[in-house]
Amino acid sequence: MIKSLLIANRGEIAVRIIRTCRELGIKTVAVYSEADRDALHVKMADKAYCIGPPPSAKSYLRMDSLVTVAANMQCDAIHPGVGFLSENADFAGLVREHGMTFIGAKPEVIKALGDKVEAKRIAEEVGIRTIPGSKEAINGQVEKAGELAAEMGYPVIIKAAAGGGGRGMRIVEEPGELAKALTIAANEAESNFADGTVYMEKYLFSPRHVEIQVLGDGRDNVLHLGERDCSVQKNHQKLLEESPSTVVSGEMREKMGQDAIRLFRHLNYAGAGTIEFLVCEGQYYFMEVNARVQVEHTVTEMTTGVDIIRQQILGCVDGKMEVSQDDIRIRGYALEARINALTPGLVTKFEAPLGPMTRTDTFLYSGCNVSPYYDSMVAKIIVQAMTREEGLKRMERALHELVIEGIKVNVDEQLTILQSPAFRTGKFGTDVYNKIIAAKK
Ligand code: ADP
């Protein structure tokens, strides 16, 4: 087993990883930018090193500095967390070259899955139904794209092959818009991801975003932990995540789970990963794989009782996870609300909700600073319950207990969604946020 691990991240995920490391008896090394001197992950880690000024490009994204600190500190492994370098094949390779374990997928797997066109090809190879669309890059091929779009029927969506975080997507309603959309999407992809490759898909109407959590040991032990429904999104960014999904039957769950296991086994996948599907009119379609742990892994921890970060570390370090498929029982219901800062600044008072089956993952404390340099998510409130109805009420109660003073956060908006008939009845699609907010105005 490893003795010491460097966390190449910040915020709630760094804090989350430190907690599991403590339980595993692993010493942690935190890194931080000048903006994060007083951050919670810095206080909680066994050791902490400043790696540069506030902008991520000069600190959290500096692969050379991160690996040097880890090597100097004699760390055995690096955990990249989520975002930043978590899906960077070069970083995973660099960590390996320095004789340390990367707590994530192998570089070649990250590379293959990071190209969404290639990921769809691999999924099809193992017999998974994908969203209809172009089988390859479609840059500048207006005529070919037009023919395919006519065949599939409008609307279609142009997406960045290297895309992420809901960016680099363009919906095309009619043939006249296609040429321009191809150019704009490619330019956006180039400036956001330094890779202008774009592809095309049928734009599904009001689908559900459903994903399956997977764990693997790099060999035969590959298991799935059921689904999460992440259909409540603002600008394609997830806001509320729940499990089980109101549109997934036992039969569909089993099929999705088996698809996920086939794909991950094919990749000899080690650690935690997610396969994302869109569900439309009773049918599910593969969309992409996230070759890392996700923000919303906590929902699945609540329904299964499995510490996903712990199993991820064990699976990556020596391929010895403590769970197999037979151990997985999905109990009741879980819901997560992402709390996002609407303004940066000093948090004068913070109190997390307590009480039955209520969990808060955060880096906030009274007197901490929320910096404008990084992701706006400051906390995740997660509740578990016997039923969905009970879970929604529990979340409402928890959100009313949450105290964050000094900065503005999105709690009112989350309450509006929770109380909306669309969300309550469970009959909605990925456009639900716009519908609810539009109805309120
Ligand atoms: P990212 O990696 O940027 O998160 P995804 O491919 O996961 O991008 O898509 C994010 C969201 O965009 C999906 O959850 C869904 O709401 C929407 N989306 C993506 N592709 C389609 C599609 N073909 N039809 C309808 N909605 C889509």
Tab-separated table of C-alpha atoms and ligand atoms in Angstrom, residues 116 131 157 159 163-167 169 201-204 207 209 233 236 276 278 287-288 430, ligand 1:
chain	number	residue	atom	x	y	z
A	116	LYS	CA	-15.285	11.804	-28.023
A	131	ILE	CA	-26.303	8.789	-30.376
A	157	ILE	CA	-25.778	19.444	-32.655
A	159	LYS	CA	-19.853	19.197	-30.591
A	163	GLY	CA	-15.109	19.146	-25.283
A	164	GLY	CA	-15.972	19.237	-21.616
A	165	GLY	CA	-17.944	21.165	-19.037
A	166	GLY	CA	-20.782	21.711	-21.478
A	167	ARG	CA	-18.703	24.034	-23.669
A	169	MET	CA	-21.628	22.848	-28.480
A	201	GLU	CA	-24.990	14.308	-33.586
A	202	LYS	CA	-28.743	14.174	-33.832
A	203	TYR	CA	-30.039	16.668	-31.258
A	204	LEU	CA	-32.356	14.670	-29.019
A	207	PRO	CA	-33.665	13.776	-23.159
A	209	HIS	CA	-28.897	12.598	-18.785
A	233	GLN	CA	-28.628	21.452	-15.857
A	236	HIS	CA	-25.301	22.105	-19.825
A	276	GLU	CA	-22.811	8.876	-19.752
A	278	LEU	CA	-28.894	10.220	-22.967
A	287	MET	CA	-22.724	9.869	-25.132
A	288	GLU	CA	-19.247	9.786	-23.576
A	430	THR	CA	-32.512	18.362	-19.732
B	1	ADP	P1	-19.577	17.825	-21.646
B	1	ADP	O1	-18.501	16.791	-21.740
B	1	ADP	O2	-19.155	19.170	-22.097
B	1	ADP	O3	-20.298	17.807	-20.324
B	1	ADP	P2	-21.599	16.191	-22.926
B	1	ADP	O4	-21.341	15.520	-24.214
B	1	ADP	O5	-21.512	15.367	-21.656
B	1	ADP	O6	-20.617	17.430	-22.788
B	1	ADP	O7	-23.002	16.925	-22.937
B	1	ADP	C1	-23.447	17.751	-21.915
B	1	ADP	C2	-24.949	17.955	-22.025
B	1	ADP	O8	-25.277	18.516	-23.300
B	1	ADP	C3	-25.775	16.698	-21.933
B	1	ADP	O9	-26.008	16.301	-20.605
B	1	ADP	C4	-27.053	17.128	-22.646
B	1	ADP	O10	-27.846	17.933	-21.796
B	1	ADP	C5	-26.526	18.007	-23.773
B	1	ADP	N1	-26.332	17.237	-25.016
B	1	ADP	C6	-25.160	16.738	-25.487
B	1	ADP	N2	-25.356	16.061	-26.644
B	1	ADP	C7	-26.681	16.131	-26.930
B	1	ADP	C8	-27.522	15.618	-27.980
B	1	ADP	N3	-27.027	14.914	-28.994
B	1	ADP	N4	-28.845	15.878	-27.912
B	1	ADP	C9	-29.375	16.605	-26.894
B	1	ADP	N5	-28.650	17.114	-25.872
B	1	ADP	C10	-27.309	16.885	-25.887
